[in-house]
Short mmCIF file of C-alpha atoms in Angstrom, two decimals:
data_model
loop_
_atom_site.label_atom_id
_atom_site.label_comp_id
_atom_site.label_asym_id
_atom_site.label_seq_id
_atom_site.Cartn_x
_atom_site.Cartn_y
_atom_site.Cartn_z
CA MET A 1 0.01 0.11 -0.01
CA SER A 2 2.62 2.48 1.25
CA GLU A 3 4.72 1.85 -1.75
CA LYS A 4 2.46 2.62 -4.57
CA LEU A 5 1.01 5.38 -2.59
CA THR A 6 4.57 7.09 -2.09
CA ARG A 7 5.17 6.85 -6.02
CA HIS A 8 1.80 8.37 -6.71
CA MET A 9 2.94 10.98 -4.23
CA GLY A 10 6.17 11.48 -5.67
CA ALA A 11 4.49 12.02 -9.10
CA VAL A 12 2.46 14.66 -7.89
CA SER A 13 5.33 16.30 -5.82
CA ILE A 14 7.64 16.31 -8.69
CA ALA A 15 5.20 17.93 -11.30
CA THR A 16 4.01 20.52 -8.58
CA LEU A 17 7.26 21.59 -7.80
CA VAL A 18 7.69 22.25 -11.53
CA SER A 19 4.38 24.12 -11.63
CA ARG A 20 4.97 26.05 -8.51
CA ILE A 21 8.35 27.14 -9.39
CA LEU A 22 6.95 28.72 -12.69
CA GLY A 23 4.41 30.16 -10.72
CA TYR A 24 6.74 32.11 -8.55
CA VAL A 25 8.80 32.76 -11.59
CA ARG A 26 5.27 34.33 -13.09
CA ASP A 27 4.62 36.20 -9.65
CA ALA A 28 8.39 37.73 -9.52
CA MET A 29 7.97 38.95 -13.20
CA VAL A 30 4.49 40.56 -12.49
CA ALA A 31 5.75 42.30 -9.37
CA ARG A 32 9.02 43.57 -11.33
CA ALA A 33 6.71 44.68 -14.46
CA PHE A 34 3.92 46.08 -12.41
CA GLY A 35 4.83 46.64 -8.64
CA GLY A 36 2.97 46.02 -5.84
CA GLY A 37 0.40 48.88 -5.99
CA PRO A 38 -3.08 49.84 -7.18
CA LEU A 39 -2.67 47.86 -10.45
CA THR A 40 -1.29 44.62 -8.91
CA ASP A 41 -4.27 44.98 -6.05
CA ALA A 42 -7.22 45.16 -9.22
CA PHE A 43 -5.62 42.27 -10.81
CA TYR A 44 -5.32 39.91 -8.05
CA ALA A 45 -8.64 41.22 -6.32
CA ALA A 46 -10.17 39.95 -9.96
CA PHE A 47 -7.84 36.90 -10.13
CA ARG A 48 -8.64 35.51 -6.76
CA LEU A 49 -12.27 35.98 -7.45
CA SER A 50 -11.77 33.49 -10.44
CA ASN A 51 -9.52 31.73 -8.15
CA LEU A 52 -11.95 31.17 -5.80
CA PHE A 53 -14.64 30.08 -8.19
CA ARG A 54 -12.23 27.62 -9.68
CA ARG A 55 -11.32 26.26 -6.26
CA MET A 56 -15.18 25.91 -5.36
CA LEU A 57 -16.48 24.42 -8.45
CA GLY A 58 -13.57 22.74 -9.92
CA GLU A 59 -10.37 21.37 -8.28
CA GLY A 60 -11.31 20.46 -4.78
CA PRO A 61 -14.78 19.89 -4.64
CA LEU A 62 -15.78 18.60 -7.73
CA SER A 63 -12.71 16.25 -7.78
CA THR A 64 -13.43 14.76 -4.40
CA ALA A 65 -17.46 14.32 -5.11
CA PHE A 66 -16.40 12.83 -8.49
CA VAL A 67 -13.78 10.42 -7.49
CA PRO A 68 -15.76 8.35 -5.17
CA VAL A 69 -18.53 7.57 -7.70
CA PHE A 70 -15.75 6.94 -10.49
CA SER A 71 -13.94 4.54 -8.16
CA ASP A 72 -17.00 2.80 -7.45
CA HIS A 73 -17.38 1.95 -11.19
CA LEU A 74 -13.52 0.71 -11.46
CA ALA A 75 -13.73 -1.14 -8.16
CA ARG A 76 -16.70 -3.35 -10.24
CA HIS A 77 -14.49 -3.39 -13.16
CA GLU A 78 -17.34 -1.23 -14.99
CA GLU A 79 -14.93 0.45 -17.31
CA THR A 80 -17.61 1.36 -19.93
CA GLU A 81 -19.82 2.79 -17.52
CA ALA A 82 -17.06 4.85 -15.93
CA ARG A 83 -16.13 6.22 -19.22
CA SER A 84 -20.01 6.99 -19.98
CA PHE A 85 -20.60 8.38 -16.62
CA PHE A 86 -17.43 10.68 -17.20
CA GLN A 87 -18.51 12.23 -20.40
CA LYS A 88 -22.01 12.73 -19.15
CA LEU A 89 -20.67 14.98 -16.39
CA PHE A 90 -18.26 17.03 -18.54
CA THR A 91 -21.06 17.76 -20.58
CA VAL A 92 -23.31 18.80 -17.72
CA LEU A 93 -20.64 20.48 -16.25
CA GLY A 94 -19.47 22.52 -19.27
CA VAL A 95 -23.18 23.96 -19.64
CA VAL A 96 -23.33 25.01 -15.85
CA LEU A 97 -19.81 26.71 -16.10
CA ALA A 98 -20.87 28.65 -19.03
CA GLY A 99 -23.84 29.89 -17.15
CA VAL A 100 -21.40 30.94 -14.44
CA VAL A 101 -19.04 32.59 -16.85
CA ALA A 102 -21.83 34.63 -18.37
CA LEU A 103 -23.06 35.76 -14.53
CA ASN A 104 -19.43 36.66 -14.01
CA TYR A 105 -19.04 38.80 -16.82
CA PHE A 106 -22.48 40.65 -16.95
CA GLY A 107 -22.46 40.76 -12.99
CA ALA A 108 -19.03 41.83 -12.47
CA PRO A 109 -20.12 45.19 -11.23
CA TRP A 110 -22.07 43.91 -8.20
CA ILE A 111 -19.65 40.87 -7.58
CA VAL A 112 -16.75 42.91 -7.21
CA GLY A 113 -18.83 45.54 -5.36
CA ALA A 114 -19.28 42.78 -2.84
CA ALA A 115 -15.79 41.31 -2.95
CA ALA A 116 -13.70 44.61 -2.95
CA HIS A 117 -16.21 47.40 -1.63
CA GLY A 118 -13.19 48.82 -0.08
CA PHE A 119 -11.86 49.77 -3.36
CA GLU A 120 -15.32 51.68 -4.37
CA LYS A 121 -14.94 53.71 -1.55
CA THR A 122 -11.26 54.31 -1.51
CA ASP A 123 -10.10 54.58 -4.88
CA PRO A 124 -12.83 54.36 -7.75
CA ALA A 125 -10.42 53.86 -10.49
CA LYS A 126 -9.27 50.69 -9.04
CA PHE A 127 -12.71 49.78 -8.54
CA GLN A 128 -13.49 49.94 -12.36
CA LEU A 129 -10.03 48.40 -13.26
CA THR A 130 -11.24 45.31 -11.19
CA ILE A 131 -14.50 44.88 -12.79
CA GLN A 132 -12.91 45.31 -16.06
CA LEU A 133 -10.35 42.43 -15.15
CA THR A 134 -13.15 40.24 -13.97
CA ARG A 135 -14.58 40.27 -16.90
CA GLN A 136 -11.75 39.54 -19.06
CA LEU A 137 -10.64 36.74 -16.66
CA ALA A 138 -14.55 35.42 -16.68
CA PRO A 139 -13.73 32.32 -19.57
CA PHE A 140 -10.87 31.34 -17.30
CA LEU A 141 -13.06 29.40 -15.00
CA LEU A 142 -14.92 27.23 -17.55
CA PHE A 143 -11.66 25.95 -19.16
CA VAL A 144 -9.68 25.18 -15.64
CA CYS A 145 -13.03 23.39 -13.91
CA LEU A 146 -12.99 21.11 -16.86
CA ALA A 147 -9.40 20.40 -16.55
CA ALA A 148 -9.93 19.67 -13.16
CA VAL A 149 -12.40 17.05 -13.55
CA SER A 150 -10.49 15.47 -16.22
CA ALA A 151 -7.64 15.45 -13.96
CA ALA A 152 -9.65 13.89 -11.31
CA ALA A 153 -10.68 10.62 -13.91
CA LEU A 154 -7.03 10.36 -15.05
CA ASN A 155 -6.05 10.02 -11.35
CA SER A 156 -8.60 7.55 -10.41
CA LEU A 157 -6.86 5.60 -13.47
CA GLY A 158 -3.40 6.04 -12.19
CA TYR A 159 -2.22 9.12 -14.25
CA PHE A 160 -0.57 11.63 -11.44
CA PHE A 161 2.24 13.47 -13.26
CA ILE A 162 0.60 15.10 -16.06
CA PRO A 163 -2.57 16.03 -14.43
CA SER A 164 -0.25 17.64 -11.72
CA LEU A 165 1.91 19.49 -14.37
CA ALA A 166 -0.60 20.69 -16.58
CA PRO A 167 -1.45 23.75 -14.29
CA ALA A 168 1.76 25.21 -15.04
CA MET A 169 0.44 26.24 -18.29
CA LEU A 170 -1.18 29.31 -16.77
CA SER A 171 2.39 30.20 -15.53
CA ILE A 172 4.01 29.72 -19.28
CA SER A 173 1.24 31.89 -20.85
CA THR A 174 1.87 34.77 -18.37
CA ILE A 175 5.64 34.49 -18.34
CA LEU A 176 5.41 34.57 -22.11
CA TYR A 177 3.37 37.18 -22.36
CA ILE A 178 5.38 39.76 -19.95
CA LEU A 179 8.64 38.59 -21.92
CA PHE A 180 7.37 39.25 -25.64
CA ILE A 181 4.09 40.76 -25.74
CA LYS A 182 3.76 43.35 -22.94
CA ARG A 183 5.73 46.04 -24.48
CA TRP A 184 3.35 46.28 -27.30
CA ALA A 185 -0.02 45.82 -25.45
CA VAL A 186 -2.34 48.84 -25.60
CA ASP A 187 -3.62 48.21 -22.11
CA PRO A 188 -0.89 45.79 -20.44
CA MET A 189 -3.13 44.87 -17.50
CA GLN A 190 -5.96 43.81 -19.97
CA GLY A 191 -3.20 41.81 -21.74
CA LEU A 192 -2.49 40.00 -18.51
CA ALA A 193 -5.66 39.21 -17.67
CA ILE A 194 -5.95 37.51 -21.31
CA SER A 195 -2.83 35.60 -20.99
CA THR A 196 -4.27 34.15 -17.55
CA THR A 197 -7.36 32.93 -19.39
CA VAL A 198 -5.02 31.50 -22.49
CA GLY A 199 -3.27 29.27 -19.83
CA GLY A 200 -6.25 27.80 -18.59
CA VAL A 201 -7.37 26.70 -22.47
CA LEU A 202 -3.64 25.30 -22.29
CA HIS A 203 -4.09 23.48 -19.01
CA LEU A 204 -6.94 21.81 -20.62
CA LEU A 205 -5.55 21.02 -24.21
CA MET A 206 -2.65 19.25 -22.45
CA LEU A 207 -4.89 16.58 -20.76
CA LEU A 208 -6.91 15.57 -23.98
CA PRO A 209 -4.80 13.36 -25.37
CA TYR A 210 -4.39 11.25 -22.13
CA LEU A 211 -8.21 11.41 -22.23
CA SER A 212 -8.28 10.10 -25.69
CA LYS A 213 -5.76 7.28 -24.53
CA GLU A 214 -8.36 5.94 -22.36
CA LYS A 215 -10.98 6.42 -24.62
CA MET A 216 -12.76 9.33 -22.54
CA SER A 217 -12.15 12.31 -24.90
CA PRO A 218 -15.17 14.77 -24.32
CA ARG A 219 -18.22 14.37 -26.35
CA TRP A 220 -21.85 15.67 -25.78
CA ARG A 221 -24.01 13.58 -23.91
CA TRP A 222 -26.46 15.68 -22.12
CA ALA A 223 -27.93 13.70 -19.12
CA PRO A 224 -28.30 15.97 -16.14
CA ARG A 225 -30.84 13.55 -14.52
CA ASP A 226 -28.20 10.63 -15.05
CA PRO A 227 -28.35 8.63 -11.34
CA ASP A 228 -24.27 9.23 -11.20
CA VAL A 229 -24.47 12.80 -12.23
CA VAL A 230 -27.07 13.12 -9.65
CA ARG A 231 -25.06 11.47 -7.02
CA VAL A 232 -22.02 13.72 -7.93
CA SER A 233 -24.17 16.87 -7.63
CA LEU A 234 -25.57 16.16 -4.30
CA LEU A 235 -21.73 15.59 -3.12
CA VAL A 236 -20.44 18.65 -4.58
CA VAL A 237 -22.84 21.28 -3.46
CA PRO A 238 -21.89 20.78 0.19
CA ALA A 239 -18.41 19.98 -0.67
CA ILE A 240 -18.04 23.35 -2.20
CA TRP A 241 -18.25 24.93 1.03
CA GLY A 242 -16.55 22.04 3.06
CA LEU A 243 -13.05 21.77 1.10
CA SER A 244 -13.05 25.29 -0.06
CA ILE A 245 -13.09 27.01 3.11
CA ASP A 246 -9.42 28.01 3.18
CA GLN A 247 -10.05 29.65 -0.04
CA ILE A 248 -13.25 31.30 1.14
CA ASN A 249 -11.53 32.38 4.21
CA ALA A 250 -8.53 33.83 1.99
CA TYR A 251 -11.25 35.89 0.09
CA VAL A 252 -12.75 36.95 3.34
CA ASP A 253 -9.33 38.49 3.99
CA THR A 254 -9.09 40.11 0.77
CA ILE A 255 -12.67 41.63 1.46
CA PHE A 256 -11.52 43.25 4.50
CA ALA A 257 -7.90 43.91 3.12
CA SER A 258 -9.61 46.24 0.28
CA PHE A 259 -10.02 48.98 3.09
CA LEU A 260 -6.81 48.88 4.20
CA GLY A 261 -3.97 50.65 2.44
CA ASN A 262 -2.56 50.51 -1.24
CA GLY A 263 -0.64 47.13 -1.41
CA SER A 264 -2.69 45.18 1.13
CA VAL A 265 -4.42 42.85 -1.29
CA THR A 266 -1.22 42.61 -3.11
CA ALA A 267 0.80 41.54 -0.10
CA LEU A 268 -1.96 38.97 0.75
CA TYR A 269 -1.60 37.51 -2.59
CA ASN A 270 2.31 37.16 -2.54
CA SER A 271 2.40 35.93 0.96
CA ASN A 272 -0.21 33.52 0.32
CA ARG A 273 1.17 32.14 -2.75
CA LEU A 274 4.33 31.53 -0.96
CA MET A 275 2.69 29.69 1.70
CA GLN A 276 0.35 27.79 -0.86
CA PHE A 277 4.03 26.41 -2.13
CA ALA A 278 4.84 24.47 0.70
CA LEU A 279 0.97 23.31 0.94
CA ALA A 280 0.76 22.21 -2.34
CA LEU A 281 3.77 20.49 -2.69
CA PHE A 282 3.20 18.33 0.17
CA GLY A 283 -0.53 18.84 1.46
CA THR A 284 -2.06 18.95 -1.95
CA ALA A 285 -0.34 16.45 -3.17
CA VAL A 286 -0.57 13.98 -0.55
CA SER A 287 -4.52 14.42 -0.51
CA THR A 288 -4.55 14.14 -4.28
CA ALA A 289 -2.56 10.94 -4.35
CA THR A 290 -4.52 9.42 -1.16
CA LEU A 291 -8.05 10.27 -2.14
CA PRO A 292 -8.32 7.45 -5.18
CA HIS A 293 -6.90 5.00 -2.42
CA MET A 294 -9.14 5.73 0.15
CA ALA A 295 -12.27 5.98 -2.05
CA ARG A 296 -11.27 2.23 -3.48
CA CYS A 297 -10.47 1.02 -0.13
CA VAL A 298 -14.05 2.31 1.22
CA ALA A 299 -15.82 1.30 -2.15
CA VAL A 300 -14.60 -2.46 -0.95
CA GLN A 301 -15.43 -2.08 2.70
CA ASP A 302 -11.51 -2.28 3.39
CA TRP A 303 -11.68 -0.09 6.45
CA LYS A 304 -8.13 -1.20 7.64
CA GLY A 305 -6.84 -0.05 4.50
CA MET A 306 -8.42 3.19 4.63
CA LYS A 307 -7.12 3.70 8.29
CA GLU A 308 -3.42 2.92 7.05
CA ASN A 309 -3.67 5.33 3.97
CA LEU A 310 -4.94 8.27 6.33
CA ASN A 311 -2.34 7.49 8.90
CA TYR A 312 0.32 7.05 6.35
CA SER A 313 -0.75 10.62 4.87
CA MET A 314 -1.13 12.52 7.97
CA ARG A 315 2.38 11.38 9.08
CA LEU A 316 4.10 12.07 6.04
CA THR A 317 2.29 15.62 5.61
CA LEU A 318 3.21 16.60 9.18
CA PHE A 319 6.94 15.61 8.76
CA ALA A 320 7.20 17.70 5.57
CA VAL A 321 5.11 20.73 6.51
CA LEU A 322 6.41 21.49 10.01
CA PRO A 323 9.92 22.17 9.17
CA ALA A 324 8.30 24.08 6.00
CA MET A 325 6.15 26.24 8.47
CA THR A 326 9.26 27.07 10.73
CA GLY A 327 11.64 27.88 7.99
CA LEU A 328 9.12 30.11 5.73
CA ALA A 329 8.50 31.79 9.39
CA VAL A 330 11.89 32.58 10.25
CA LEU A 331 13.04 33.46 6.83
CA ALA A 332 9.83 35.40 5.92
CA PHE A 333 11.70 38.95 5.19
CA PRO A 334 14.93 37.45 3.30
CA ILE A 335 12.76 35.50 1.24
CA VAL A 336 10.17 38.18 0.10
CA ARG A 337 13.06 40.33 -0.55
CA LEU A 338 14.95 38.09 -2.74
CA LEU A 339 11.80 36.98 -4.85
CA PHE A 340 10.04 40.23 -5.05
CA GLU A 341 11.82 43.32 -3.86
CA HIS A 342 12.87 44.36 -7.38
CA GLY A 343 11.77 47.08 -10.06
CA ARG A 344 8.30 48.79 -8.84
CA PHE A 345 8.01 46.56 -5.64
CA THR A 346 9.24 48.64 -2.88
CA ARG A 347 10.42 47.93 0.88
CA ALA A 348 7.26 48.78 2.24
CA ASN A 349 5.63 46.50 0.00
CA THR A 350 7.87 43.77 1.20
CA LEU A 351 7.33 44.48 4.95
CA LEU A 352 3.36 44.18 4.32
CA THR A 353 3.86 40.65 2.54
CA THR A 354 6.33 39.36 5.13
CA SER A 355 3.78 40.43 7.84
CA ALA A 356 1.31 38.34 5.97
CA LEU A 357 3.34 35.56 5.21
CA ILE A 358 4.49 34.86 9.10
CA GLY A 359 0.62 34.76 9.82
CA TYR A 360 -0.35 32.44 7.08
CA THR A 361 2.40 30.06 7.57
CA LEU A 362 1.57 29.28 11.08
CA GLY A 363 -1.65 27.51 10.18
CA LEU A 364 0.26 25.56 7.12
CA PRO A 365 0.18 22.18 9.23
CA ALA A 366 -3.52 22.69 9.58
CA TYR A 367 -4.37 23.64 6.20
CA SER A 368 -2.39 20.29 5.01
CA ALA A 369 -4.44 18.33 7.66
CA VAL A 370 -7.69 19.61 6.89
CA LYS A 371 -7.39 18.51 3.17
CA ILE A 372 -6.73 15.10 3.95
CA LEU A 373 -9.24 14.85 6.74
CA VAL A 374 -11.82 16.48 4.45
CA SER A 375 -10.68 13.67 1.73
CA ALA A 376 -11.34 10.80 3.80
CA PHE A 377 -14.97 12.10 4.75
CA TYR A 378 -15.76 12.55 1.08
CA SER A 379 -14.24 8.93 0.37
CA MET A 380 -17.17 7.66 2.53
CA LYS A 381 -19.55 10.04 0.70
CA ASP A 382 -20.03 12.16 3.98
CA THR A 383 -20.38 15.88 3.21
CA LYS A 384 -22.30 17.23 5.33
CA THR A 385 -19.70 17.17 8.53
CA PRO A 386 -17.20 18.92 6.72
CA VAL A 387 -19.54 21.64 5.75
CA LYS A 388 -20.70 22.29 9.51
CA VAL A 389 -16.99 22.04 10.37
CA ALA A 390 -16.24 24.71 7.61
CA THR A 391 -18.97 26.92 8.75
CA LEU A 392 -17.68 27.18 12.20
CA SER A 393 -14.15 27.91 10.93
CA LEU A 394 -15.57 30.78 8.78
CA VAL A 395 -17.08 32.37 11.85
CA VAL A 396 -13.92 31.92 13.75
CA ASN A 397 -11.82 33.47 11.04
CA ILE A 398 -14.24 36.47 10.78
CA ILE A 399 -14.30 37.00 14.91
CA GLY A 400 -10.60 36.78 14.68
CA ILE A 401 -10.25 39.44 12.00
CA PHE A 402 -12.43 42.31 13.84
CA PHE A 403 -9.73 41.47 16.93
CA LEU A 404 -6.66 41.34 15.10
CA MET A 405 -7.04 43.54 11.92
CA LYS A 406 -6.71 47.04 13.54
CA ARG A 407 -3.79 45.94 15.60
CA TRP A 408 -1.77 43.98 13.04
CA GLY A 409 -3.35 45.28 9.78
CA VAL A 410 -2.59 42.34 6.89
CA GLY A 411 -0.53 40.38 9.36
CA GLY A 412 -3.91 40.21 11.80
CA LEU A 413 -5.99 39.15 8.81
CA ALA A 414 -3.58 35.91 8.00
CA VAL A 415 -3.29 35.07 11.52
CA ALA A 416 -6.84 34.79 12.10
CA THR A 417 -7.10 32.61 9.10
CA ALA A 418 -4.48 30.56 10.59
CA PHE A 419 -6.35 29.80 13.92
CA ALA A 420 -9.74 29.40 12.29
CA SER A 421 -7.84 26.78 10.36
CA VAL A 422 -6.39 25.05 13.44
CA VAL A 423 -9.93 24.85 14.86
CA ASN A 424 -11.06 23.04 11.37
CA TRP A 425 -8.58 20.56 11.91
CA SER A 426 -9.14 20.05 15.75
CA VAL A 427 -12.60 19.27 15.03
CA LEU A 428 -12.59 17.26 11.89
CA ALA A 429 -9.90 14.81 13.58
CA HIS A 430 -11.98 14.41 16.56
CA LEU A 431 -15.10 13.46 14.72
CA LEU A 432 -13.33 11.38 12.16
CA ARG A 433 -12.23 9.43 15.11
CA LYS A 434 -15.57 8.94 16.50
CA ARG A 435 -16.65 8.00 13.11
CA ILE A 436 -14.14 5.36 11.99
CA GLY A 437 -12.38 4.72 15.17
CA ALA A 438 -8.61 5.14 16.33
CA PHE A 439 -6.50 5.75 12.89
CA GLY A 440 -3.12 5.54 14.67
CA GLY A 441 -2.89 8.84 16.57
CA ARG A 442 -0.06 7.67 18.87
CA LYS A 443 1.95 7.21 15.62
CA MET A 444 1.03 10.72 14.47
CA LEU A 445 1.76 12.19 17.69
CA LYS A 446 5.18 11.07 17.89
CA THR A 447 5.74 12.14 14.49
CA LEU A 448 4.27 15.55 15.73
CA ILE A 449 6.71 15.73 18.64
CA GLN A 450 9.90 14.62 16.63
CA SER A 451 9.29 16.93 13.75
CA SER A 452 8.42 20.07 15.97
CA VAL A 453 11.56 19.56 18.13
CA ALA A 454 13.97 19.19 14.92
CA SER A 455 12.24 22.34 13.00
CA ALA A 456 12.91 24.33 16.15
CA LEU A 457 16.38 23.35 16.06
CA MET A 458 16.56 23.99 12.27
CA ALA A 459 14.91 27.39 13.03
CA VAL A 460 17.81 28.48 15.22
CA ALA A 461 20.38 27.53 12.64
CA ALA A 462 18.72 28.71 9.49
CA TRP A 463 18.05 32.15 11.29
CA ASN A 464 21.71 32.75 12.41
CA ALA A 465 22.95 31.53 9.17
CA ALA A 466 20.84 34.18 7.21
CA ARG A 467 21.86 37.01 9.56
CA TYR A 468 25.76 36.15 9.88
CA LEU A 469 26.48 34.08 6.32
CA PRO A 470 28.80 36.47 4.20
CA GLY A 471 28.10 37.25 0.71
CA PRO A 472 24.61 38.90 -0.95
CA LEU A 473 21.20 37.97 -0.41
CA SER A 474 20.67 35.07 -2.59
CA VAL A 475 23.78 33.24 -1.13
CA ARG A 476 22.34 34.04 2.34
CA VAL A 477 19.13 32.62 1.62
CA LEU A 478 19.94 29.77 -0.11
CA GLY A 479 22.49 28.78 2.30
CA SER A 480 20.26 28.94 5.37
CA VAL A 481 17.84 26.84 3.73
CA ALA A 482 20.27 24.55 2.65
CA LEU A 483 21.68 24.61 6.23
CA GLY A 484 18.27 24.24 7.97
CA THR A 485 17.36 21.55 5.59
CA MET A 486 20.75 19.39 6.42
CA ILE A 487 20.17 19.61 10.00
CA TYR A 488 16.31 18.41 10.13
CA LEU A 489 17.45 15.64 8.00
CA ILE A 490 19.99 14.64 10.08
CA LEU A 491 17.89 14.71 13.49
CA ALA A 492 15.22 12.64 11.32
CA ARG A 493 18.09 10.10 10.31
CA TRP A 494 19.49 10.08 14.34
CA TRP A 495 16.14 9.65 15.91
CA GLY A 496 14.89 6.81 13.29
CA MET A 497 11.93 8.85 12.04
CA GLU A 498 10.32 6.03 9.39
CA GLU A 499 8.68 9.04 7.47
CA LEU A 500 12.18 9.95 6.19
CA THR A 501 12.84 6.80 3.85
CA HIS A 502 9.44 7.65 2.59
CA VAL A 503 10.26 11.05 1.78
CA LEU A 504 13.58 10.17 0.36
CA ALA A 505 11.79 7.66 -1.76
CA ILE A 506 9.68 10.75 -3.37
CA VAL A 507 12.63 12.85 -3.84
CA ARG A 508 15.01 10.13 -5.41
CA ARG A 509 12.07 9.08 -8.01
CA ARG A 510 13.71 9.80 -11.23
CA LYS A 511 10.99 9.40 -13.79
CA PRO A 512 7.09 9.32 -12.85
CA THR A 513 5.37 6.02 -13.77
CA GLU A 514 2.17 6.79 -15.92
CA ALA A 515 -1.03 5.01 -15.59
CA GLU A 516 0.12 2.70 -12.62
CA ALA A 517 -3.28 0.75 -12.14
CA ILE A 518 -4.75 1.33 -8.60
CA GLU A 519 -4.79 -2.55 -7.37
#
């Protein structure tokens, strides 16, 4: 079990690493070209709105609702029915998304007015630009959501590398625009939004050959009353709330940040992107690889296997994200300065981004654990429990914002979101244990303690290295990261941590194997 799951995690992690590196190259180029002021505030407010719809309707909830139903057919060796179900869902989803795109386009003034009301009050020009960019980004949603359900189907069939690499097309499209087209664009910000939509198209196109290989090429099959389509619809509606709560909380932060000074929305976006790097590389990668395995175990009533998958995934995630959290927190300022403080991105922008990054990073283990725990509930087709807990988390976030925003600004918004995710994690873990029984809590606690102590010692070394190492900033940051990583791995090896073996297996994976059939 763990060997195959580790291979799939390795495929997702490697592809995600490539995609995220390209994403940060894109963000750094946007920061250099457009700065960190009102222009990027407007773009990131519009992009985060599209991203919120994408996460709510596509990548997370739809995938987790689709995979258990699709896996049921695969478990019963009903490949023809599985292909037919995918094509029917693809058609229905396309029609629904076309309506959402039209709503976003024509309703942009009202949507932006609700989502970034502070712009309307403080900077009408920025508010109007956000409306224009929201319209330009509207079609992006259609293509990336269709790509998300396609990727979920390919994951269930054992394809993990290409579906996880395909989102990099968004970054490639934007990078090419800034390098070769922006200088001739009549309206560079509108061009930036259009390049983002083109990236969404390329994302979907990259998956089509693999769908064709599995005889699942999209075709028109309108069947909104098909039992499987109805099952997914019933699962996905509550899942939208339950699995997208971190994105909803982040967008709540954006709403409140729109009332703060120029650069606040951009600071939240850039800091969230840095935090999401570690989250995607470990938390999201693990949950993506784990869901098909857990769903397959549930389909054949293998509860022992399901709990083994869950325990293994949680321990591996804690082992990886705790040092990432600590490292990002202690090295936040030099990392932000190295990545973004170029061109029109000022020291004031760096300080804003740093404060938000530290706040978001404190919740990194919770964000990662929630993704896995929610996937466990959804593998059992239980969507109600995550919804209830997510609602509690949102309430906690809003209360925290009211207490912390005036005192700590954008940093307070991020800290409130992190604390809300810790609450989400704790409650979900308690309820899941009541539902399925113990799933290795002692082993997870041991991993948590050992990783926390090793991360603390690593942080001391990394902080001192960043402060005292000679040379330019890039050398000090890379040297600090390398030293901290080395110390953490040495301590893990010294203490005989089992998770180290599995992480090294992921890192040493040279070439991802496609279509490894799930047994």
